[in-house]
Amino acid sequence: MSLRIVVAVKYVPDATGDRHFAEDLTTDRDAVDGLLSELDEYAVEQALQIAEAADDAEVTAVTIGPEDARGAVLKALQMGAAKGVHVEDDALHGTDVIGTSLVLAKAVEHIGFDLVVTGMASTDGTAGVVPALLAERLGVPQVTLLSEVSVAGGKVTGRRDGDVASEELEAALPAVVSVTDQSGEARYPSFKGIMGAKKKPLETLDLSDLGVDPAGVGLGGSWTAVRDATARPPRTAGTIVKDEGEGGRQLAEFLAAQKFI
Amino acid sequence: MAEVLVYVDHVDGAVRKPTLELLTVARRLGEPVAVYLGAGVEGAAEVLGAHGAGRVLAADAPEFAEYLVVPKVDALEAAVKAVGPVAVLVPSSAEGKEVAARLALRLGSGVITDAVDVEAGAEGPVATQSVFAAAFTTRSVVSRGVAVITVKPNAAPVEPVQAAGAVEELAVVFGELATGTRVVSRTARTSSGRPELTEAAIVVSGGRGVNGAENFSVIEALADSLGAAVGASRAAVDAGWYPHSNQVGQTGKSVSPQLYVANGISGAIQHRAGMQTSKTIVAVNKDAEAPIFDLVDYGVVGDLFNVVPQLTEEVKARKG
C-alpha cells in the first residue's frame, strides 16, 4: 500500500530583509520578499528521503497563505514532491498558531496522509508549536524535533536531541514528524526538477473547500491579540577600540566597571 | 487570591533555574501553584516553597518518562481543572512550548510562546515578546480562555520568598494519545560542567574567526574564567568545530544573558536573532566593518588570539 506523505511548508519574509508590522499588527508581507522557510527545506528533504526509501510513496506539499505563498509549494515541487496544495483565503489574514493548526489539520485530512512532515519552526513566527498542535488536532502521535528519522514497517523512529538528554523515539503511523536543521542538508532543485515542477498538479483550496468556519481563523478568530509593536530603539553607539597590545586589558577594565568581574 | 499554575522543569528532582524565575513572574499575577511531574517531589517541594509556591501539585507515573509530551499535557489539564487558575506559565524549552500549546488547544485558550516578560494587565497577563530577530518587541494578551504563556530563561530574577510548598497529590487519568510516542531510550548529555547555555548569566561565543576546533580552547578558557557558558556561531558549528547543542542563533538556541561576548563572529542576521536581547554585548573581531560592532557596548578590533588570552589572564588576576 502506498505511503502517503504530506509535507507542510511556509512562505516567510526573508530574514535578511527589513521586516515590519502592518498597521493591523500582522506581519507586513509586502515590505520584504518571501521565500520557503529555510527550516522547511529540511522537512521537504526528509519527506523525499522517506519516500525514496519506501517501495511506493507519494509526497504532497501543502501551504497556507496569500497568493505569493504558492512559491513555497512550487519550491517543494521543484525539489521533488509529486503534488501541491495551496490553501488561500482572504479570511486567513492574521491567523495565529491555533488557527493555523486547524486549517493545516483540515488540509492534511483532505489530502489523506500516513505521515506529516514539518520543519521544527518557521523562521518568521519561530514558535515551533504547530507540529504538536497538528498532532493534537489529528489525534495521532507527535514525533517532533528529530535530528534523524526513518520510517519502516508502519512505524516512525527518530532521535530527539534535547537540552539535557537525547531520546530515541518510536510511534506507529499515522504520525506527525518535525525535523531539525541537523536532519541533513536539503537538496537543490535540478534543472529537470525546475522544469518538471510546472507540470505537476497544484490544487488551490479555500476555507469552504475544507469546511473551516472563517470566524475561527484570521485576526478576529485568533485566541491571542497583539496590543502593540515597538521597533527596538537603536543601540547607543558602543565604545570601539583598536587593539594595540592592550585590547584584552581594556576589555577587562570595561567588564570590571560593569561589575561582571 | 487568584492562583497561577507554574509547570516545573526539573532533572531528576533538581528544579531548573527558569522554573524559579517563573515563580517570580507568577507572583505578579497571583499566587503560584507549582505542578511537579515525576519522582523526587520531596526535595523539589522545599525549593519551590522557598521561592513562593504555596502549593505543589505532584503526580508520579511511569508514563511521564516513557512517552513523549502528551502525558504531561494530560497532567497539566487535570491541574487546571483542579485549581481553576488565571494563568498557566511554562518554561520556554522546546518541550515546554509543545506541552503549553497542546494544553491551550484543549482548554480552548490562546497560547503565547517565548515571552521575555509578563506583567499583570487589565485584560489579564500581558506578555512581551521579542520578534523579527529582536528588531521589534510586541506586547500581547490571550483573548480567549485561561492565558497559557511560555516564558524564556532570564525573563525575571530568582527571588527567594518563603511559602508553604505544601505537596498535594494530583490525580491524572491518561488519555488515549498519551502512549502514542514511546521513548525507547534516553541518553543524558555529557555535562561540560559549565552553565547551561540558555540559562547562563554570561555567554562567551566563538565564530568563524576561531578557525579550528582545537582553538576553541581559547574561548573555553575565557568562559571558565567568567563562569560562563560557551556558545558558537552557525559557521563554527557547520565547520564541525563545536557541537550543534551550543549553537546560538535562529536555527540554534536563543540566549538572553546579562553579558554576551562574541569572539570572531561577524554578526550575520541569523546569529543576531539568537543573541540581540543580551543585556550587555561585547565583541572581539579583526574586521572593523563586521556588523556585530553595530550592536556592541564595547568592541575590540583585533586578533582574538591576542585579545582573548590577555582578557582571560586579566579576569583571573582580578578575581584573585
Coordinates of C-alpha atoms in Angstrom, one line a residue:
Chain A
M1 CA 0.0 0.0 0.0
S2 CA 1.2 3.4 -0.8
L3 CA 2.7 5.6 1.9
R4 CA 1.0 9.0 1.8
I5 CA 3.4 11.7 3.0
V6 CA 2.3 15.3 3.4
V7 CA 5.0 17.9 3.9
A8 CA 3.8 21.3 5.4
V9 CA 5.8 24.3 4.1
K10 CA 5.6 28.0 4.9
Y11 CA 6.4 31.1 2.8
V12 CA 8.1 33.6 5.0
P13 CA 9.5 37.1 4.7
D14 CA 13.3 36.9 4.0
A15 CA 15.0 37.2 7.4
T16 CA 17.9 39.2 5.8
G17 CA 15.3 41.9 4.8
D18 CA 13.9 44.7 6.9
R19 CA 10.8 43.0 8.4
H20 CA 8.0 45.2 9.7
F21 CA 4.5 45.1 11.1
A22 CA 1.5 46.3 9.1
E23 CA -0.9 48.8 10.7
D24 CA -3.1 45.9 12.0
L25 CA 0.0 44.5 13.7
T26 CA 0.2 41.5 11.4
T27 CA 3.4 40.7 9.5
D28 CA 3.8 43.2 6.7
R29 CA 4.3 40.7 3.8
D30 CA 4.6 43.4 1.1
A31 CA 7.7 45.1 2.6
V32 CA 10.1 42.2 2.1
D33 CA 10.4 39.4 -0.5
G34 CA 9.3 36.0 0.6
L35 CA 10.8 32.6 0.3
L36 CA 10.3 29.0 1.5
S37 CA 11.2 29.0 5.2
E38 CA 14.8 27.6 5.4
L39 CA 13.8 25.2 8.2
D40 CA 11.1 23.7 5.9
E41 CA 13.7 22.8 3.3
Y42 CA 14.9 20.1 5.8
A43 CA 11.3 18.8 6.1
V44 CA 11.0 18.5 2.3
E45 CA 14.3 16.8 2.2
Q46 CA 13.4 14.2 4.8
A47 CA 9.9 13.7 3.3
L48 CA 11.6 12.9 -0.1
Q49 CA 14.2 10.6 1.6
I50 CA 11.5 8.7 3.4
A51 CA 9.6 8.4 0.1
E52 CA 12.7 7.2 -1.7
A53 CA 13.3 4.5 0.9
A54 CA 9.7 3.2 0.7
D55 CA 8.5 0.8 -2.0
D56 CA 5.6 3.0 -3.0
A57 CA 5.2 6.5 -1.7
E58 CA 3.9 9.9 -2.7
V59 CA 4.9 13.3 -1.3
T60 CA 2.3 16.2 -1.3
A61 CA 3.5 19.6 -0.3
V62 CA 0.9 21.9 1.4
T63 CA 1.0 25.5 2.4
I64 CA -1.4 28.1 3.8
G65 CA -1.1 31.7 2.8
P66 CA -1.7 34.5 0.3
E67 CA -1.1 34.3 -3.4
D68 CA 2.7 34.5 -3.1
A69 CA 2.8 31.6 -0.7
R70 CA 2.4 29.4 -3.7
G71 CA 6.1 29.9 -4.1
A72 CA 6.8 27.7 -1.1
V73 CA 4.9 24.8 -2.7
L74 CA 6.5 25.4 -6.0
K75 CA 10.0 25.1 -4.4
A76 CA 8.9 21.8 -2.8
L77 CA 7.7 20.5 -6.2
Q78 CA 11.0 21.5 -7.8
M79 CA 12.8 19.6 -5.1
G80 CA 10.8 16.5 -5.9
A81 CA 7.3 16.5 -4.2
A82 CA 4.7 15.0 -6.6
K83 CA 1.7 17.2 -5.8
G84 CA 1.0 20.5 -4.2
V85 CA -1.9 22.0 -2.3
H86 CA -2.3 25.8 -1.6
V87 CA -4.9 26.9 0.9
E88 CA -5.7 30.6 0.1
D89 CA -8.5 32.6 1.6
D90 CA -8.7 36.3 2.5
A91 CA -10.2 35.3 5.8
L92 CA -6.9 33.7 6.8
H93 CA -5.1 37.1 7.2
G94 CA -3.7 37.3 10.7
T95 CA -4.3 33.7 11.8
D96 CA -2.4 32.6 14.9
V97 CA -0.8 29.3 15.6
I98 CA -4.0 27.7 16.9
G99 CA -5.9 28.7 13.8
T100 CA -3.0 27.7 11.5
S101 CA -3.1 24.2 13.1
L102 CA -6.8 24.0 12.5
V103 CA -6.6 24.8 8.8
L104 CA -3.5 22.6 8.3
A105 CA -5.2 19.7 10.0
K106 CA -8.2 20.0 7.7
A107 CA -6.0 20.3 4.7
V108 CA -4.0 17.2 5.7
E109 CA -7.2 15.3 6.2
H110 CA -8.4 16.4 2.8
I111 CA -5.3 15.2 1.1
G112 CA -5.1 11.9 3.1
F113 CA -2.0 11.0 5.0
D114 CA 0.1 8.3 6.8
L115 CA 2.8 10.8 7.7
V116 CA 3.0 14.5 8.1
V117 CA 6.5 16.1 8.0
T118 CA 7.2 19.7 9.0
G119 CA 10.2 21.8 9.9
M120 CA 11.0 22.5 13.6
A121 CA 9.6 26.1 13.4
S122 CA 9.0 28.8 10.9
T123 CA 11.7 31.4 10.5
D124 CA 9.2 34.2 11.0
G125 CA 7.0 33.3 13.9
T126 CA 9.6 30.9 15.4
A127 CA 7.1 29.5 17.9
G128 CA 7.7 25.8 16.9
V129 CA 4.4 24.6 18.2
V130 CA 2.4 24.0 15.1
P131 CA 3.6 20.3 14.7
A132 CA 2.5 19.5 18.3
L133 CA -0.8 21.3 17.7
L134 CA -1.3 19.4 14.5
A135 CA -0.8 16.1 16.2
E136 CA -3.3 17.1 18.9
R137 CA -5.8 18.1 16.2
L138 CA -5.3 15.0 14.2
G139 CA -5.3 12.7 17.2
V140 CA -2.0 11.0 16.1
P141 CA 1.4 10.7 17.7
Q142 CA 3.8 13.6 17.6
V143 CA 7.4 12.6 16.9
T144 CA 9.0 16.0 16.9
L145 CA 12.3 17.8 16.7
L146 CA 14.1 14.9 15.2
S147 CA 17.7 15.1 14.0
E148 CA 17.4 11.6 12.5
V149 CA 14.2 10.0 11.2
S150 CA 13.3 6.8 9.4
V151 CA 10.0 5.0 8.5
A152 CA 9.7 1.2 8.2
G153 CA 7.1 -1.4 8.9
G154 CA 4.4 1.0 9.7
K155 CA 6.5 2.8 12.3
V156 CA 8.4 6.0 12.5
T157 CA 11.6 6.2 14.6
G158 CA 13.9 9.0 15.3
R159 CA 16.3 10.8 17.6
R160 CA 15.3 13.9 19.5
D161 CA 18.2 15.9 21.0
G162 CA 17.0 17.9 24.0
D163 CA 18.8 20.2 26.4
V164 CA 19.6 17.5 28.9
A165 CA 19.1 14.2 27.0
S166 CA 19.0 12.6 23.6
E167 CA 15.9 10.4 23.2
E168 CA 15.2 7.6 20.7
L169 CA 11.5 7.8 19.8
E170 CA 9.1 5.4 18.2
A171 CA 5.5 5.7 17.1
A172 CA 3.0 3.9 14.8
L173 CA 1.8 5.6 11.7
P174 CA -0.1 7.7 11.1
A175 CA 2.0 10.4 12.8
V176 CA 3.3 13.9 12.7
V177 CA 7.0 14.4 12.5
S178 CA 9.1 17.6 12.7
V179 CA 12.7 17.7 11.8
T180 CA 15.6 20.0 12.8
D181 CA 18.3 21.6 10.7
Q182 CA 20.5 18.7 11.9
S183 CA 18.5 16.1 9.9
G184 CA 20.5 16.5 6.8
E185 CA 21.3 19.1 4.1
A186 CA 18.4 19.8 1.8
R187 CA 18.9 19.2 -1.9
Y188 CA 18.9 21.9 -4.6
P189 CA 16.3 21.6 -7.3
S190 CA 17.8 20.3 -10.5
F191 CA 17.1 21.9 -13.9
K192 CA 14.9 18.9 -14.6
G193 CA 13.1 19.4 -11.3
I194 CA 12.5 23.1 -12.0
M195 CA 11.1 22.4 -15.5
G196 CA 9.1 19.3 -14.3
A197 CA 7.5 21.2 -11.4
K198 CA 5.5 23.3 -13.8
K199 CA 3.6 20.2 -15.0
K200 CA 2.9 18.9 -11.5
P201 CA -0.7 19.2 -10.1
L202 CA -1.1 22.2 -7.7
E203 CA -4.5 22.4 -6.2
T204 CA -5.8 25.6 -4.7
L205 CA -8.4 25.3 -1.9
D206 CA -10.3 27.9 0.2
L207 CA -11.8 27.6 3.6
S208 CA -15.2 26.4 2.3
D209 CA -13.5 23.6 0.5
L210 CA -12.1 22.5 3.8
G211 CA -15.3 23.1 5.8
V212 CA -13.5 25.6 8.1
D213 CA -15.6 28.4 9.6
P214 CA -13.9 31.7 8.7
A215 CA -14.9 33.0 12.1
G216 CA -12.4 30.6 13.7
V217 CA -9.4 31.9 11.9
G218 CA -7.8 35.2 10.8
L219 CA -7.2 38.2 13.1
G220 CA -10.7 38.1 14.5
G221 CA -10.7 34.4 15.2
S222 CA -7.3 34.4 17.0
W223 CA -7.2 33.4 20.6
T224 CA -4.4 35.9 21.2
A225 CA -4.1 39.6 20.4
V226 CA -1.1 41.8 19.8
R227 CA -1.7 45.1 21.6
D228 CA 1.4 47.0 20.4
A229 CA 4.6 46.5 18.5
T230 CA 7.6 48.8 19.0
A231 CA 10.8 48.9 16.9
R232 CA 13.8 48.3 19.1
P233 CA 15.5 51.6 19.8
P234 CA 18.8 51.7 18.1
R235 CA 21.6 50.8 20.5
T236 CA 23.6 53.8 21.6
A237 CA 26.9 53.6 19.9
G238 CA 29.3 51.5 21.9
T239 CA 32.9 52.1 22.6
I240 CA 35.1 50.6 20.0
V241 CA 38.9 50.4 20.5
K242 CA 41.7 49.1 18.2
D243 CA 43.9 46.5 19.8
E244 CA 47.4 48.0 20.1
G245 CA 48.5 45.3 22.5
E246 CA 46.3 46.3 25.4
G247 CA 42.9 45.3 23.9
G248 CA 42.3 42.4 26.3
R249 CA 43.1 44.5 29.4
Q250 CA 41.0 47.4 28.1
L251 CA 38.0 45.0 27.7
A252 CA 38.7 43.6 31.2
E253 CA 38.6 47.2 32.5
F254 CA 35.1 47.7 30.9
L255 CA 33.8 44.4 32.3
A256 CA 35.1 45.3 35.7
A257 CA 33.4 48.7 35.5
Q258 CA 30.1 46.9 34.6
K259 CA 30.7 44.6 37.6
F260 CA 31.0 41.4 35.5
I261 CA 34.3 40.7 37.1
Chain B
M1 CA -6.4 35.5 45.6
A2 CA -6.2 34.1 42.1
E3 CA -3.9 31.2 41.5
V4 CA -1.3 30.8 38.8
L5 CA 0.0 27.4 37.7
V6 CA 3.7 27.1 37.2
Y7 CA 4.9 24.0 35.3
V8 CA 8.1 22.7 37.0
D9 CA 11.0 21.8 34.7
H10 CA 13.4 19.5 36.6
V11 CA 16.1 17.0 36.1
D12 CA 15.6 14.0 38.4
G13 CA 14.2 16.3 41.1
A14 CA 16.6 19.2 40.6
V15 CA 14.5 22.2 39.7
R16 CA 16.0 24.1 36.8
K17 CA 16.6 27.8 37.2
P18 CA 14.0 29.0 34.6
T19 CA 11.2 27.5 36.8
L20 CA 12.4 29.5 39.8
E21 CA 12.3 32.6 37.6
L22 CA 8.7 31.7 36.6
L23 CA 7.7 31.7 40.3
T24 CA 8.9 35.4 40.4
V25 CA 6.7 36.1 37.3
A26 CA 3.8 34.2 38.7
R27 CA 3.7 36.3 41.9
R28 CA 2.9 39.4 39.8
L29 CA -0.2 37.7 38.6
G30 CA -1.4 35.8 41.6
E31 CA -0.5 33.0 44.0
P32 CA 1.9 30.4 42.4
V33 CA 0.9 26.8 42.4
A34 CA 3.6 24.5 41.1
V35 CA 2.9 21.4 39.1
Y36 CA 5.5 18.7 39.6
L37 CA 5.5 15.6 37.4
G38 CA 7.7 12.6 38.0
A39 CA 9.7 11.3 41.0
G40 CA 11.6 13.3 43.6
V41 CA 9.0 15.9 44.7
E42 CA 10.1 15.8 48.3
G43 CA 13.3 17.8 47.8
A44 CA 11.9 19.9 45.0
A45 CA 8.9 21.0 47.1
E46 CA 11.3 22.6 49.6
V47 CA 13.0 24.6 46.8
L48 CA 9.7 25.5 45.2
G49 CA 8.2 26.6 48.6
A50 CA 11.3 28.7 49.3
H51 CA 10.6 30.6 46.0
G52 CA 7.0 31.3 46.7
A53 CA 5.0 28.3 45.7
G54 CA 2.2 27.8 48.3
R55 CA 1.0 24.6 46.9
V56 CA 2.8 21.9 44.9
L57 CA 0.6 19.6 42.9
A58 CA 2.5 16.4 42.3
A59 CA 1.9 13.3 40.1
D60 CA 4.3 10.5 39.6
A61 CA 3.7 7.8 36.9
P62 CA 6.0 5.9 34.5
E63 CA 4.1 7.5 31.6
F64 CA 5.9 10.8 32.2
A65 CA 9.3 9.3 31.3
E66 CA 8.2 6.5 28.9
Y67 CA 6.2 8.6 26.5
L68 CA 6.7 12.0 24.8
V69 CA 4.9 15.2 25.8
V70 CA 1.3 14.1 25.9
P71 CA 1.2 12.5 29.5
K72 CA 2.4 15.9 30.7
V73 CA -0.4 17.7 28.9
D74 CA -2.9 15.3 30.5
A75 CA -1.5 16.1 33.9
L76 CA -1.5 19.9 33.4
E77 CA -5.0 19.7 32.1
A78 CA -6.0 17.9 35.3
A79 CA -4.2 20.5 37.3
V80 CA -6.1 23.4 35.5
K81 CA -9.4 21.6 36.2
A82 CA -8.5 21.1 39.9
V83 CA -7.2 24.7 40.5
G84 CA -9.1 27.0 38.1
P85 CA -6.0 29.3 37.6
V86 CA -6.0 32.7 36.0
A87 CA -2.9 31.7 34.0
V88 CA -0.6 28.8 33.3
L89 CA 3.2 29.6 33.0
V90 CA 5.5 27.1 31.3
P91 CA 9.3 27.4 30.8
S92 CA 10.0 28.1 27.1
S93 CA 12.0 25.0 26.4
A94 CA 11.3 23.0 23.2
E95 CA 9.3 20.5 25.2
G96 CA 7.7 23.2 27.4
K97 CA 6.3 25.0 24.3
E98 CA 4.8 21.8 22.9
V99 CA 3.2 21.0 26.3
A100 CA 1.8 24.5 26.6
A101 CA 0.4 24.6 23.0
R102 CA -1.4 21.3 23.3
L103 CA -2.8 22.3 26.7
A104 CA -4.0 25.6 25.4
L105 CA -5.8 23.9 22.5
R106 CA -7.6 21.5 24.8
L107 CA -8.6 24.3 27.1
G108 CA -9.9 26.5 24.2
S109 CA -7.3 29.0 25.3
G110 CA -4.8 31.1 23.3
V111 CA -1.1 30.5 23.8
I112 CA 1.8 32.9 23.7
T113 CA 5.3 31.5 23.4
D114 CA 8.8 32.8 24.2
A115 CA 7.7 35.7 26.4
V116 CA 10.6 37.8 27.6
D117 CA 8.5 39.5 30.2
V118 CA 5.0 39.1 31.7
E119 CA 3.1 41.7 33.7
A120 CA -0.4 41.9 35.1
G121 CA -2.8 44.0 33.0
A122 CA -6.5 45.0 32.8
E123 CA -7.2 42.3 30.3
G124 CA -5.1 39.7 32.1
P125 CA -1.4 38.9 31.8
V126 CA 0.4 41.0 29.2
A127 CA 3.3 39.1 27.6
T128 CA 6.3 40.9 25.9
Q129 CA 7.9 39.1 23.0
S130 CA 11.0 39.9 21.0
V131 CA 10.3 39.3 17.3
F132 CA 11.9 39.6 13.9
A133 CA 15.4 38.9 15.2
A134 CA 14.8 41.2 18.1
A135 CA 14.1 44.2 15.8
F136 CA 10.7 44.6 17.4
T137 CA 9.1 44.0 20.8
T138 CA 5.4 43.2 20.9
R139 CA 3.0 43.1 23.8
S140 CA 0.2 40.6 23.6
V141 CA -2.7 39.2 25.6
V142 CA -4.5 35.9 25.5
S143 CA -8.0 36.9 24.4
R144 CA -9.8 33.6 24.9
G145 CA -9.7 31.2 27.8
V146 CA -7.0 30.9 30.5
A147 CA -3.8 32.6 29.5
V148 CA -1.2 29.9 28.7
I149 CA 2.2 31.5 28.3
T150 CA 5.7 30.1 27.9
V151 CA 8.5 32.3 29.3
K152 CA 12.1 32.4 28.2
P153 CA 15.0 32.0 30.7
N154 CA 16.3 35.2 32.3
A155 CA 12.9 36.9 31.9
A156 CA 12.9 37.6 35.7
P157 CA 15.2 37.3 38.7
V158 CA 15.1 34.4 41.0
E159 CA 13.8 35.7 44.3
P160 CA 13.6 33.6 47.5
V161 CA 10.2 34.1 49.2
Q162 CA 9.1 31.6 51.8
A163 CA 5.8 29.9 51.2
A164 CA 4.3 26.6 52.4
G165 CA 5.3 24.4 49.5
A166 CA 2.6 22.0 50.6
V167 CA 2.6 18.9 48.5
E168 CA -0.8 17.6 47.3
E169 CA -1.3 14.6 45.1
L170 CA -2.6 15.4 41.6
A171 CA -4.8 12.6 40.2
V172 CA -4.2 12.1 36.5
V173 CA -6.1 10.0 34.0
F174 CA -4.1 9.4 30.9
G175 CA -5.9 9.7 27.6
E176 CA -5.6 7.5 24.5
L177 CA -3.0 9.8 22.9
A178 CA -0.7 9.7 26.0
T179 CA 1.1 6.5 24.9
G180 CA 1.4 7.4 21.2
T181 CA 5.1 8.2 21.1
R182 CA 7.3 5.8 23.1
V183 CA 10.7 6.9 24.4
V184 CA 12.7 3.8 23.6
S185 CA 15.9 5.1 25.2
R186 CA 17.3 8.2 26.7
T187 CA 21.0 9.2 26.9
A188 CA 21.9 12.0 29.2
R189 CA 24.0 14.7 27.6
T190 CA 27.5 14.7 29.0
S191 CA 27.8 17.8 31.1
S192 CA 30.7 20.1 30.3
G193 CA 30.5 21.3 33.9
R194 CA 29.7 24.8 32.5
P195 CA 26.3 26.6 33.0
E196 CA 23.5 25.6 30.5
L197 CA 23.7 27.9 27.5
T198 CA 20.1 29.3 27.6
E199 CA 20.2 29.8 31.4
A200 CA 23.7 31.3 31.8
A201 CA 24.2 34.8 33.0
I202 CA 27.3 35.2 30.8
V203 CA 27.8 33.5 27.4
V204 CA 31.2 33.5 25.6
S205 CA 30.9 32.6 21.9
G206 CA 33.2 31.8 19.1
G207 CA 32.7 32.0 15.4
R208 CA 34.5 31.7 12.1
G209 CA 37.4 33.7 13.4
V210 CA 38.3 30.9 15.9
N211 CA 39.4 29.0 12.8
G212 CA 39.5 25.4 14.1
A213 CA 38.1 23.0 16.7
E214 CA 41.3 23.0 18.8
N215 CA 41.3 26.8 19.0
F216 CA 38.0 26.7 20.9
S217 CA 40.1 26.1 24.0
V218 CA 40.9 29.8 23.9
I219 CA 37.1 30.5 24.1
E220 CA 36.5 27.9 26.7
A221 CA 39.3 29.3 28.9
L222 CA 37.7 32.8 28.8
A223 CA 34.3 31.2 29.6
D224 CA 35.7 29.4 32.6
S225 CA 37.4 32.5 34.0
L226 CA 34.0 34.2 33.9
G227 CA 31.9 31.2 35.0
A228 CA 30.2 31.4 31.6
A229 CA 28.5 29.1 29.1
V230 CA 30.2 28.6 25.7
G231 CA 28.3 29.4 22.5
A232 CA 29.2 29.1 18.8
S233 CA 28.0 30.7 15.6
R234 CA 26.5 28.6 12.9
A235 CA 29.7 28.9 10.8
A236 CA 31.7 27.4 13.6
V237 CA 29.2 24.6 14.1
D238 CA 28.8 23.8 10.4
A239 CA 32.6 23.6 10.2
G240 CA 32.4 20.9 12.9
W241 CA 34.5 22.9 15.4
Y242 CA 31.8 22.9 18.1
P243 CA 28.6 20.9 18.8
H244 CA 25.3 21.9 17.5
S245 CA 23.9 21.9 21.0
N246 CA 26.0 25.1 21.6
Q247 CA 24.8 26.9 18.5
V248 CA 23.5 30.4 19.1
G249 CA 21.1 31.8 16.5
Q250 CA 18.0 31.4 14.6
T251 CA 18.4 27.7 14.0
G252 CA 20.1 27.1 17.3
K253 CA 19.5 28.5 20.7
S254 CA 18.3 31.9 21.6
V255 CA 20.1 33.4 24.6
S256 CA 19.5 36.5 26.6
P257 CA 22.2 36.7 29.2
Q258 CA 23.5 39.7 31.2
L259 CA 26.7 39.6 29.2
Y260 CA 27.4 38.2 25.7
V261 CA 31.0 38.1 24.5
A262 CA 31.2 37.4 20.7
N263 CA 34.7 36.4 19.5
G264 CA 35.5 36.1 15.8
I265 CA 31.8 36.4 15.0
S266 CA 30.8 38.8 12.2
G267 CA 27.2 39.1 13.3
A268 CA 25.0 37.8 10.5
I269 CA 21.3 38.3 11.0
Q270 CA 20.8 34.6 11.8
H271 CA 23.3 35.0 14.7
R272 CA 21.9 38.3 15.9
A273 CA 18.4 36.7 16.1
G274 CA 19.7 34.5 18.8
M275 CA 21.6 37.0 21.0
Q276 CA 20.4 40.5 20.3
T277 CA 18.4 40.7 23.5
S278 CA 21.5 40.2 25.6
K279 CA 21.8 43.0 28.2
T280 CA 25.4 43.9 27.5
I281 CA 27.2 42.9 24.3
V282 CA 31.0 42.9 23.7
A283 CA 32.9 41.7 20.7
V284 CA 36.4 41.0 19.5
N285 CA 36.9 40.8 15.8
K286 CA 39.7 41.6 13.3
D287 CA 37.3 43.2 10.9
A288 CA 36.3 46.7 12.0
E289 CA 33.4 46.6 9.5
A290 CA 31.8 43.5 11.0
P291 CA 28.1 44.1 11.7
I292 CA 28.5 42.8 15.2
F293 CA 30.1 46.1 16.1
D294 CA 26.8 47.9 15.4
L295 CA 25.4 46.0 18.5
V296 CA 28.2 46.2 21.0
D297 CA 28.5 48.2 24.2
Y298 CA 32.2 47.6 23.9
G299 CA 34.2 46.3 20.9
V300 CA 37.8 45.5 20.3
V301 CA 39.1 45.5 16.8
G302 CA 41.9 43.0 16.9
D303 CA 43.1 39.4 16.6
L304 CA 41.2 37.3 19.1
F305 CA 44.2 35.1 19.7
N306 CA 45.9 38.1 21.2
V307 CA 43.0 39.8 22.9
V308 CA 41.1 36.9 24.4
P309 CA 44.0 35.2 26.3
Q310 CA 45.0 38.6 27.6
L311 CA 41.4 39.2 28.8
T312 CA 41.3 35.7 30.4
E313 CA 44.5 36.4 32.3
E314 CA 43.2 39.8 33.4
V315 CA 39.9 38.3 34.6
K316 CA 41.8 35.6 36.6
A317 CA 44.1 38.2 38.1
R318 CA 41.2 40.4 39.1
K319 CA 39.2 37.5 40.6
G320 CA 42.3 36.5 42.5

